[in-house]
Every structure is written in structure tokens, then in C-alpha cells.
XYZ file of C-alpha atoms in Angstrom:
591
model
C 21.984 -43.703 2.731
C 21.375 -44.175 6.392
C 17.818 -45.524 6.422
C 17.220 -46.642 2.883
C 18.042 -50.313 3.592
C 16.260 -52.445 6.217
C 17.092 -55.768 7.815
C 14.913 -58.866 8.167
C 13.421 -61.371 5.808
C 10.895 -60.606 3.153
C 8.187 -62.198 5.290
C 8.872 -59.705 8.112
C 8.849 -56.679 5.813
C 5.587 -54.761 5.821
C 5.427 -52.768 2.562
C 2.809 -50.420 3.961
C 4.854 -49.476 7.012
C 7.979 -49.135 4.873
C 6.376 -46.519 2.663
C 4.766 -44.630 5.538
C 7.937 -44.389 7.636
C 10.234 -41.472 6.923
C 13.539 -42.404 5.335
C 16.459 -40.026 5.326
C 20.117 -39.539 4.647
C 22.777 -37.005 3.792
C 23.364 -35.968 0.186
C 25.201 -33.079 -1.426
C 22.824 -30.574 -2.996
C 23.790 -27.849 -5.452
C 22.770 -24.493 -3.927
C 24.118 -21.745 -6.209
C 27.259 -20.596 -7.981
C 28.562 -18.899 -4.839
C 28.217 -21.742 -2.328
C 28.290 -24.691 -4.747
C 27.629 -28.173 -3.322
C 26.450 -28.262 0.279
C 25.563 -31.268 2.471
C 21.847 -31.432 3.182
C 19.626 -33.877 5.018
C 17.221 -35.443 2.518
C 14.012 -36.967 3.905
C 11.619 -39.213 2.004
C 8.131 -39.886 3.284
C 5.340 -41.201 1.108
C 5.758 -39.446 -2.228
C 7.200 -36.239 -0.702
C 10.928 -35.585 -0.864
C 12.132 -32.800 1.451
C 15.503 -31.372 2.433
C 16.851 -29.673 5.562
C 20.104 -27.917 6.378
C 20.925 -30.793 8.716
C 19.206 -33.620 10.588
C 19.341 -31.563 13.788
C 17.275 -28.767 12.222
C 14.314 -30.883 11.160
C 12.181 -29.448 13.919
C 12.494 -25.995 12.355
C 10.844 -27.105 9.120
C 12.140 -28.120 5.723
C 13.808 -25.727 3.287
C 12.058 -27.210 0.290
C 10.065 -30.200 -0.899
C 8.834 -31.794 -4.099
C 6.034 -34.224 -4.859
C 7.342 -37.326 -6.586
C 4.099 -38.196 -8.386
C 5.197 -36.254 -11.458
C 8.927 -36.145 -10.789
C 11.533 -37.302 -13.285
C 14.660 -38.918 -11.804
C 17.637 -38.697 -14.127
C 21.057 -40.240 -13.352
C 23.837 -38.033 -14.615
C 25.494 -39.162 -17.814
C 29.085 -38.572 -16.724
C 29.076 -38.084 -12.926
C 28.502 -41.553 -11.427
C 27.509 -40.113 -8.040
C 25.030 -37.476 -9.238
C 21.350 -37.650 -10.103
C 18.755 -34.957 -10.824
C 15.110 -34.728 -9.781
C 12.955 -32.412 -11.879
C 9.337 -31.387 -11.385
C 8.164 -28.936 -14.041
C 10.667 -26.032 -13.875
C 12.112 -27.022 -10.491
C 15.272 -29.146 -10.558
C 17.229 -30.588 -7.643
C 20.844 -31.521 -8.327
C 21.981 -34.201 -5.840
C 25.207 -36.176 -5.308
C 25.833 -39.291 -3.245
C 29.160 -40.353 -1.757
C 29.570 -43.258 -4.169
C 27.700 -44.794 -7.154
C 26.158 -47.619 -5.133
C 24.552 -45.209 -2.717
C 23.263 -43.172 -5.629
C 21.579 -46.234 -7.068
C 20.011 -47.040 -3.701
C 18.532 -43.555 -3.557
C 17.210 -43.764 -7.109
C 15.620 -47.180 -6.520
C 14.012 -46.084 -3.273
C 12.657 -42.862 -4.769
C 11.277 -44.724 -7.779
C 9.627 -47.240 -5.436
C 7.932 -44.477 -3.436
C 6.948 -42.723 -6.612
C 5.222 -45.844 -7.913
C 3.773 -47.263 -4.705
C 2.844 -44.252 -2.567
C -0.062 -43.275 -4.822
C -2.762 -45.347 -6.544
C -0.596 -47.042 -9.089
C -2.061 -50.561 -9.156
C -4.772 -52.765 -7.740
C -2.363 -54.304 -5.259
C -1.401 -50.885 -3.991
C -5.089 -50.054 -3.646
C -5.635 -53.063 -1.466
C -2.510 -52.341 0.543
C -3.535 -48.755 1.311
C -7.254 -49.364 1.535
C -7.399 -49.503 5.316
C -5.250 -46.386 5.676
C -7.443 -44.467 3.283
C -10.641 -45.539 4.959
C -9.344 -44.575 8.400
C -8.169 -41.194 7.162
C -11.443 -40.600 5.378
C -13.473 -41.589 8.416
C -11.451 -39.339 10.691
C -11.224 -36.206 8.580
C -13.517 -36.669 5.615
C -10.504 -36.305 3.281
C -8.282 -38.793 1.526
C -4.541 -38.635 2.063
C -3.957 -37.415 -1.443
C -6.601 -34.751 -1.142
C -5.355 -33.638 2.262
C -1.804 -33.194 1.039
C -3.070 -31.299 -1.952
C -4.285 -28.463 0.226
C -0.719 -27.289 0.708
C 0.140 -23.898 -0.646
C 0.962 -23.831 -4.331
C -1.538 -26.365 -5.655
C -3.572 -25.005 -8.509
C -6.886 -25.969 -10.000
C -5.089 -27.695 -12.858
C -3.294 -30.034 -10.436
C -6.553 -30.793 -8.658
C -8.146 -31.687 -12.000
C -5.211 -34.025 -12.697
C -5.872 -35.601 -9.319
C -9.496 -36.064 -10.342
C -8.335 -37.940 -13.443
C -6.300 -40.251 -11.213
C -9.349 -40.913 -9.046
C -11.368 -41.613 -12.173
C -8.860 -44.193 -13.377
C -8.799 -45.822 -9.942
C -12.579 -45.900 -9.763
C -12.831 -47.404 -13.239
C -10.416 -50.173 -12.293
C -12.348 -50.855 -9.102
C -15.633 -50.976 -10.986
C -14.124 -53.371 -13.553
C -12.806 -55.590 -10.752
C -16.152 -55.694 -8.983
C -17.939 -56.332 -12.297
C -15.700 -59.311 -13.010
C -16.429 -60.583 -9.531
C -20.187 -60.284 -10.046
C -19.950 -61.950 -13.468
C -18.030 -64.889 -11.978
C -20.618 -65.384 -9.265
C -23.436 -65.155 -11.790
C -21.733 -67.833 -13.911
C -21.163 -70.015 -10.870
C -24.782 -69.632 -9.768
C -26.118 -70.579 -13.217
C -23.880 -73.656 -13.314
C -25.106 -74.623 -9.852
C -28.720 -74.413 -10.980
C -27.964 -76.583 -14.022
C -26.261 -79.212 -11.889
C -29.134 -79.203 -9.399
C -31.645 -79.742 -12.216
C -29.550 -82.554 -13.671
C -29.227 -84.334 -10.321
C -32.960 -84.034 -9.737
C -33.722 -85.564 -13.118
C -31.309 -88.435 -12.507
C -32.940 -89.254 -9.174
C -36.415 -89.439 -10.712
C -35.361 -91.587 -13.656
C -32.852 -93.881 -11.957
C -33.650 -94.191 -8.266
C -32.086 -97.649 -7.936
C -28.784 -96.584 -9.414
C -28.028 -94.177 -6.618
C -24.381 -94.399 -5.522
C -23.591 -95.486 -2.007
C -21.908 -92.261 -1.039
C -25.181 -90.410 -1.753
C -26.869 -92.492 0.986
C -24.341 -91.322 3.537
C -25.946 -89.546 6.464
C -23.195 -86.889 6.418
C -23.720 -86.067 2.775
C -23.991 -82.336 1.937
C -23.814 -79.919 -0.919
C -20.169 -79.371 -0.238
C -19.562 -83.052 -0.935
C -21.527 -82.875 -4.134
C -19.574 -79.938 -5.419
C -15.952 -79.049 -4.877
C -15.349 -76.137 -2.532
C -13.286 -74.281 -5.163
C -16.330 -74.071 -7.418
C -17.951 -71.535 -5.003
C -14.957 -69.185 -4.969
C -14.216 -66.478 -7.451
C -11.446 -67.554 -9.771
C -9.778 -64.194 -9.220
C -9.670 -64.429 -5.423
C -10.850 -60.878 -4.743
C -10.846 -59.387 -1.243
C -14.320 -57.862 -1.038
C -13.695 -56.064 2.228
C -10.525 -54.457 0.904
C -12.260 -53.458 -2.331
C -15.161 -51.937 -0.427
C -12.849 -49.943 1.829
C -10.801 -48.752 -1.132
C -13.943 -47.838 -3.058
C -15.165 -45.817 -0.082
C -11.819 -44.017 0.228
C -11.732 -43.248 -3.482
C -15.225 -41.775 -3.493
C -14.351 -39.720 -0.391
C -11.268 -38.438 -2.213
C -13.364 -37.494 -5.224
C -15.846 -35.601 -3.081
C -13.145 -33.752 -1.159
C -11.325 -32.840 -4.370
C -14.558 -31.571 -5.872
C -15.086 -29.496 -2.743
C -11.589 -28.076 -3.089
C -12.207 -27.221 -6.760
C -15.432 -25.466 -5.816
C -13.560 -23.452 -3.181
C -10.971 -22.432 -5.767
C -13.689 -21.409 -8.202
C -15.433 -19.385 -5.501
C -12.193 -17.585 -4.628
C -11.484 -16.949 -8.283
C -15.031 -15.699 -8.709
C -14.355 -13.160 -5.953
C -11.101 -12.168 -7.638
C -12.811 -11.861 -11.006
C -15.563 -9.780 -9.408
C -12.964 -7.435 -7.921
C -11.281 -7.138 -11.302
C -14.630 -6.459 -12.911
C -15.418 -3.778 -10.343
C -12.022 -2.156 -10.910
C -12.512 -2.242 -14.661
C -15.984 -0.726 -14.323
C -14.570 2.000 -12.068
C -11.708 2.659 -14.494
C -14.115 2.973 -17.395
C -16.360 5.242 -15.361
C -13.426 7.555 -14.597
C -12.418 7.497 -18.259
C -15.943 8.425 -19.286
C -16.014 11.243 -16.721
C -12.671 12.515 -17.950
C -13.898 12.320 -21.539
C -17.037 14.269 -20.692
C -15.011 16.864 -18.810
C -12.580 17.197 -21.699
C -15.486 17.498 -24.117
C -16.996 20.227 -21.976
C -13.696 22.092 -21.888
C -13.338 21.658 -25.624
C -16.746 23.224 -26.136
C -15.764 26.123 -23.914
C -12.352 26.632 -25.509
C -13.532 28.528 -28.603
C -15.242 31.040 -26.317
C -12.221 31.374 -24.004
C -10.010 31.739 -27.020
C -12.106 34.603 -28.336
C -11.152 38.236 -27.859
C -13.810 38.801 -25.194
C -11.991 36.473 -22.812
C -8.491 37.907 -23.267
C -6.831 40.883 -21.645
C -8.567 44.081 -22.592
C -10.669 46.944 -21.266
C -13.899 44.951 -21.712
C -12.692 41.428 -20.890
C -15.409 39.028 -19.682
C -12.991 36.957 -17.593
C -12.927 37.850 -13.902
C -9.792 38.467 -11.837
C -9.815 35.047 -10.160
C -10.060 33.194 -13.476
C -7.438 35.519 -14.941
C -5.007 34.749 -12.100
C -5.642 30.981 -12.260
C -4.930 30.975 -15.986
C -1.754 33.035 -15.594
C -0.498 30.855 -12.718
C -1.129 27.652 -14.694
C 0.750 29.059 -17.685
C 3.695 30.110 -15.501
C 3.832 26.629 -13.928
C 3.971 25.128 -17.390
C 6.808 27.478 -18.347
C 8.702 26.417 -15.207
C 8.358 22.744 -16.132
C 9.662 23.402 -19.615
C 12.564 25.365 -18.166
C 13.547 22.527 -15.812
C 13.627 20.086 -18.729
C 15.737 22.364 -20.899
C 18.112 23.355 -18.088
C 19.958 20.026 -18.266
C 20.505 20.416 -21.998
C 21.905 23.898 -21.564
C 24.238 22.792 -18.784
C 25.792 20.167 -21.055
C 26.545 22.831 -23.641
C 27.624 25.503 -21.165
C 30.038 28.126 -22.368
C 33.243 29.173 -20.626
C 33.514 32.633 -19.085
C 34.863 35.124 -21.570
C 34.920 38.599 -20.084
C 35.800 41.515 -22.255
C 38.659 43.777 -21.144
C 37.989 46.418 -18.544
C 37.630 49.266 -20.963
C 35.029 51.895 -20.334
C 34.613 53.914 -23.483
C 32.088 56.661 -23.662
C 28.625 56.039 -25.067
C 28.947 55.940 -28.792
C 25.700 57.700 -29.534
C 25.223 61.078 -27.903
C 21.455 60.624 -28.125
C 21.464 58.106 -25.231
C 24.563 59.170 -23.282
C 22.838 61.835 -21.200
C 20.008 59.453 -20.340
C 22.509 56.789 -19.277
C 24.319 59.173 -16.957
C 21.032 60.359 -15.495
C 19.881 56.819 -14.765
C 23.199 55.739 -13.271
C 23.255 58.770 -10.981
C 19.645 58.226 -9.933
C 20.205 54.582 -8.975
C 23.422 55.312 -7.077
C 21.655 58.074 -5.165
C 18.281 56.509 -4.330
C 18.425 52.764 -4.948
C 21.058 52.118 -2.294
C 19.075 53.861 0.411
C 17.815 51.655 3.214
C 14.060 51.116 3.030
C 13.693 49.121 6.228
C 12.228 52.044 8.185
C 10.179 53.560 5.370
C 6.481 53.006 5.970
C 5.757 53.240 2.243
C 7.730 50.066 1.545
C 6.158 46.720 2.497
C 8.228 43.615 3.151
C 6.482 40.963 1.051
C 9.083 38.145 0.971
C 11.881 37.162 3.359
C 13.856 33.989 2.662
C 17.221 33.742 4.381
C 19.393 36.679 3.299
C 16.906 37.747 0.632
C 14.291 40.400 1.354
C 11.809 41.769 -1.167
C 10.002 45.090 -0.645
C 7.166 46.644 -2.604
C 5.483 50.039 -2.701
C 1.993 50.106 -4.169
C 1.542 52.701 -6.888
C -1.199 52.970 -9.523
C -1.670 55.446 -12.386
C -4.851 55.433 -14.431
C -5.656 51.952 -13.116
C -2.267 50.526 -14.153
C -0.058 48.964 -11.476
C 3.355 50.636 -11.299
C 4.560 49.150 -8.008
C 8.297 49.786 -7.529
C 10.074 46.702 -6.241
C 13.330 46.457 -4.334
C 15.196 43.322 -3.281
C 18.362 42.857 -1.217
C 20.384 39.676 -1.182
C 23.798 38.351 -0.152
C 25.601 35.694 -2.162
C 28.797 34.025 -0.987
C 31.605 33.004 -3.308
C 31.055 35.521 -6.141
C 32.082 39.113 -6.790
C 29.951 42.060 -7.817
C 31.789 42.222 -11.135
C 30.877 38.606 -11.934
C 27.210 39.043 -10.991
C 26.816 42.177 -13.101
C 28.710 40.661 -16.011
C 26.382 37.662 -16.307
C 23.350 39.913 -15.857
C 24.443 42.249 -18.629
C 26.161 40.020 -21.207
C 23.580 38.820 -23.772
C 25.665 35.727 -24.520
C 24.380 34.202 -21.265
C 20.875 35.645 -21.249
C 19.036 32.495 -22.303
C 20.922 30.421 -19.720
C 19.151 31.993 -16.755
C 16.212 34.014 -18.125
C 13.116 31.816 -18.511
C 10.502 34.373 -19.531
C 12.035 35.446 -22.847
C 10.752 34.123 -26.137
C 13.346 36.001 -28.247
C 15.708 38.945 -28.010
C 17.971 40.848 -30.369
C 20.729 43.415 -29.969
C 19.368 46.351 -31.943
C 22.406 48.583 -31.668
C 25.788 48.497 -29.917
C 26.448 51.862 -28.386
C 29.828 50.926 -26.860
C 31.623 47.932 -25.433
C 29.556 48.426 -22.257
C 26.206 49.603 -23.616
C 23.718 48.078 -26.059
C 20.109 48.529 -27.119
C 18.074 45.317 -26.888
C 14.635 44.377 -28.152
C 13.141 41.595 -26.057
C 9.897 39.660 -26.566
C 8.498 37.782 -23.571
C 6.572 34.540 -23.653
C 2.844 34.963 -23.640
C 0.975 33.889 -20.523
C -2.657 33.376 -21.524
C -5.061 35.130 -21.119
C -2.673 38.081 -20.800
C -1.480 39.681 -23.999
C 2.086 39.204 -25.142
C 4.543 41.936 -24.261
C 7.844 43.201 -25.576
C 10.335 45.778 -24.316
C 12.991 47.923 -25.981
C 15.701 49.151 -23.639
C 19.262 50.309 -23.210
C 21.469 48.032 -21.107
C 24.678 49.453 -19.685
C 27.278 48.058 -17.271
C 29.355 50.426 -15.207
C 31.950 50.305 -12.437
C 31.553 53.079 -9.870
C 34.694 53.782 -7.903
C 34.260 54.447 -4.228
C 35.066 57.901 -2.911
C 35.778 56.458 0.529
C 38.697 54.075 0.902
C 36.753 52.096 3.508
C 33.825 51.472 1.147
C 33.942 48.928 -1.677
C 33.631 49.801 -5.327
C 30.224 49.286 -6.912
C 29.261 47.468 -10.085
C 25.987 48.434 -11.699
C 23.860 47.245 -14.597
C 21.083 49.610 -15.619
C 18.301 48.712 -18.075
C 15.793 51.437 -19.054
C 13.285 51.749 -21.874
C 13.946 53.887 -24.933
C 12.486 54.429 -28.387
C 14.166 53.351 -31.586
C 13.156 54.003 -35.159
C 13.852 50.406 -36.208
C 11.587 48.838 -33.567
C 8.241 50.583 -33.295
C 5.393 49.143 -31.251
C 3.285 46.527 -33.046
C -0.321 45.442 -32.653
C 0.827 41.934 -31.786
C 2.503 42.935 -28.504
C 1.953 45.491 -25.781
C 5.114 47.533 -25.283
C 6.103 47.554 -21.600
C 8.305 50.218 -20.004
C 11.067 49.261 -17.577
C 13.666 50.842 -15.349
C 15.732 48.090 -13.735
C 19.080 48.145 -11.946
C 21.361 45.422 -10.550
C 23.771 47.011 -8.040
C 26.528 44.873 -6.504
C 29.292 45.414 -3.976
C 32.030 42.937 -3.054
C 32.956 42.445 0.603
C 36.174 40.586 1.413
C 36.960 39.022 4.780
C 40.760 38.829 5.298
C 42.140 35.265 5.153
C 44.096 33.832 8.029
C 47.829 34.438 8.016
C 49.452 34.742 4.614
C 46.866 32.632 2.793
C 45.494 33.769 -0.546
C 41.990 35.053 -0.876
C 39.573 32.332 -1.901
C 35.904 32.381 -2.755
C 35.143 31.476 0.848
C 36.382 34.951 1.798
C 34.079 36.739 -0.672
C 30.529 38.000 -0.156
C 28.514 39.905 -2.730
C 25.795 42.282 -1.557
C 23.100 42.703 -4.204
C 20.472 45.398 -4.513
C 17.938 44.837 -7.266
C 15.351 47.497 -8.133
C 12.628 47.293 -10.740
C 10.077 49.819 -11.942
C 7.853 48.230 -14.563
C 4.895 49.651 -16.412
C 3.277 46.582 -17.990
C 0.749 48.558 -20.005
C -2.463 46.918 -21.101
C -5.390 46.073 -18.856
C -4.263 43.221 -16.641
C -6.000 43.246 -13.222
C -3.981 44.873 -10.453
C -4.357 41.938 -8.089
C -3.033 39.557 -10.723
C 0.010 41.730 -11.490
C 0.905 42.006 -7.803
C 0.458 38.282 -7.199
C 2.636 37.392 -10.188
C 5.330 39.876 -9.137
C 5.373 38.451 -5.613
C 5.801 34.964 -7.022
C 8.244 35.551 -9.870
C 10.775 38.131 -8.606
C 12.159 35.988 -5.738
C 12.329 32.966 -8.046
C 14.252 35.009 -10.614
C 16.756 36.330 -8.076
C 17.465 32.876 -6.597
C 17.721 31.263 -10.015
C 20.110 33.913 -11.342
C 22.443 34.003 -8.325
C 22.609 30.199 -8.237
C 23.536 30.238 -11.915
C 26.386 32.695 -11.261
C 27.711 30.594 -8.378
C 27.768 27.482 -10.556
C 29.468 29.278 -13.448
C 32.219 30.812 -11.330
C 32.891 27.987 -8.869
C 35.868 26.655 -10.841
C 37.091 29.960 -12.271
C 39.596 32.487 -11.054
C 38.168 35.326 -8.994
C 37.344 38.430 -11.039
C 37.225 41.612 -8.974
């Protein structure tokens, strides 16, 4: 330890200056499990122990410090060079170069711990002048001034107040003993004076010679020691120390008041926040109560879809949009579960048998011919078709048509999807095994009758979107490959869904039966690969034409139906094509 020992005799050693001067030396300090023991410069001043990276970096500030007033210094049981310093939950692990140096550090730290505060009456006298000067200059005691460092709590300040109380009690006891001694001495002096006076009156001739001396005085009558306090108290030092202690008490009380004021502000802010939170909760409760009172009326038949509904179009649309948003949220949550249990592609053989039931075969042929003739026509220049959505390669057109107040707007969408074939797109659109994977509006569906390996009759119930009535649809779904008559044109895959009647599934009062005529028409375009390379999905582009003619039935407002169609059809087309791309990304190409 470089500065822990000092030269000179005991007479030349000033204890006060020794404790006020900063002592320092190099010790190894445990940093962490990565860097282990590292040399650090340890500085000791007063009752503060600090450490720096090195002695040269002291001007940049210490890296940590502890107050020794409540520190516990523990020599290690097995390592003769190590000792630990703990203050509450903070522990410093230190090592000296050899056991003797460790002991020097421990002794010096213990000395500063005991003597730098107010540990005894001698220490009070020794630091009295310092305290009085500090108090006179700043109005604060040294202990109180150091306590204003960051991290000191009200509890520590109260502990400091207890220390001041003990000091003050000892000072008061010391002064009281001093006053008692002087009172005793004064009473004895009075008794002796009275006794001498009596002796002079009664025996004037027996007066000793030394009493006739011209230089006689009271000091000669009484020993000098009899006028001194037997304790030998330094009144000036005690007065200075008493003044410093009271100044410390006042400053500590001021600090405690400041803390309480700050905490009062913090508590007031918390109270204001709690009041605001409760006010919002009460407002929310009142709003919920109001809605609850309204709910029975909104749930009544007068506020649902119907010819005499009391709900206006704006409220109707808001309710439908909120219900659709809720359905979307549910679909996002369930999508992950379905993806974990995804099925592998299992396409049936390319067999195209005739429609098994003659009742529907003519209708199927009529619908297929109609879509191949009219649905593939370009509508870009037709003034009757309005472009309502354009997002990238996807364009959605609509033609406004109404019959008897019911919206029958035909809708047509064109889209291009890279990496999939028309056969794959139509297969996933037609095959009921994958219907629930991409269709989010269906509550339940059932294959009513299988007409052939490429045609089925399906009954489908859609989720209800309040306040609209629930709807179902009964339709034939057929998939067909249309060979091109021109060798330069690609073949066409088509899925056609159109409404039919079936004896087993008549309309019910619970649902409104909608009528549909929907077609998904796909063509595969192949860009030749470079050289002799095989065709990959990067060389494939699927052109999609989707047409929909829907008669929703019922009495839903026209503006609501058009707004919902504008919102939902593009979402459906993007969701479905993305699903097909994900399903086929790792599979062999199916043309």
C-alpha cells in the first residue's frame, strides 16, 4: 500500500490531517466472470472508499465508491491476500499482493471507519474545529454535506439523525458533569470561606504568620487544582462541537423536509393519475351501461335487415364493417393453426367424365360456354364497367345494376400470379378439401351430391354479419379444361359455380337464399428458359379472370352492398392466390 504508512514520530503525527488526507494504493478487484481480477487504484479519504481504473485516471472521476460508516470488512478465510468489503447488498472483493499489505489495508480502513465520523468524545474534540469551519462557511456539517450525494434515502438520513442525537446526548452529559463539578467546587469554596471567617473572629491572636504576608492571596489559601474541573474538559472545543452538531441536525432536518416535499409531489402525481384512471373507468362503465341498455332494442327485429328496418344505411354499414373486421381477426388467429396441419396436394387424375345427372348437364354446358364467350372479353374500353380497384397487376371492375331495389352489380377482376399454373389455381378453388383453408366467410358447407369426378352440388352457409341476415347458397361447382383451338394460345382451365335448386335443401326461414354465378378462368403463360434448362416456376405466369354475379336477396341497402363488395373481393383474390403460391412452392409443376 503506497500511502498507508507514514514516517515520523508519534509526536509529529497529526491524527486529524492523517484522516483528511487521501490515501491510495493498487489492489486487485474482482470485476466479473469474464475479466476476473483486475488491478484498480483504491483511494481512501475520510470514510469514503473509492476505486479508479488507474491512478492516472483519477481526474476523470471514480468508477465506484462506498461509505465505510456501515461497511463490514471481512478477511477471507482461506485466501491470505483477499478481503471483502460489504455495504448492504454491495460487495467489493479485493486482493493485496501479500498478507502483510492486506492487514495494513484492513487496519487503515477500520481506523477511518471508526475515527472519520462521530465515534467518541475524543474524535468530537479532534474534529470540532473542522466542523465549525464547515458549518460557518456553508451552513452544513461535513456528514450532512456528503449525504446529499445521489442515492441517499430518507431512511439513511434518519439514521444520521440518530447519530447526531447520540452525539448531542454525550455532549450534554459532558457539559452537565462539568457544571456539576463547578457547582460542587463553588459550594466547597463558600464553606471554606465561612470557616475561615469564623476562625478569625474567634481566634484573632492565633493567626499564622503566612496569613500576615503582604503577598497573600486566595490562590495561596487554596490549591490551584481545586478550581479546575477534575475531568479537564476543553470548553471551547465542546462549544464548537456542540455548534457543529446542532448545525448538522438542522441541515439534516432540512434535507428530510426536502425529501418529504418531493415525495409529496410524487404522491400527488400518483393520486392525480389514479383519479384520472378511475374517472376513465367510470366513463367506460357508463358508456358500456348505455350500450347495454340499447342492445335489447338493436337486437330486436326492427333493427335488423328487413323492408321496414329502423337502422339507417350509415349505421348498417358501420355494423357490417365492424363485424367483418372481427371475422378478419379471427381468421388471422386461426390461419397459423391451419398452416401447421396443412395437407399435401392430392390431385385426382385428369379424367373428364360426363355429368352424371342429365338434369344439370345442359345447364353446365350453357354456363361454361357463356363464360368462355363473354367473361374473357376485355372490358377496359367499355363505358359501362367502372374500375374500382387497381393494386399492382390486379384490377377490379364493376357495373352497377339494380332490379326491384336489389343490387345485382356484376363484378370482374383480372390478376396475374407468378409461379403457379392455371390448373393449380382452379384445382384449389374447386376442391372442397381445401375450401376452409382460404375461404373465411363460410360458417359450414356440405357436398349435397357428386355429379361426376369434376362436378358436385354444394350447400354453403355463410357467417352472419350483423345486422344483415344470414345467407346460404346452393350451387353446382364444376372444373373443366378447355383446349385451345389455336396452337399459339394457351389452354384454359375454368371453375364455374352457379345456383341450382335441390329437393334435399329447400330455403329455410333462418337464412336468405342468395343466387350466384361465379367463374374462375385461368390461363398459363410460359416464358422459355435459357438454353437447355428445365422449366421452373420462375418461367410460369398465370393470368386469372374472376367474374361474379351475385343476387344477395333480402333488403340490405345498396350502398352497403357496394361498399362491402369493393372491400372484400380484392382481399379474397389476394388471399386465395397467396395461398396457392404457398401450397405449390415446393411441389412439382402441374400443367
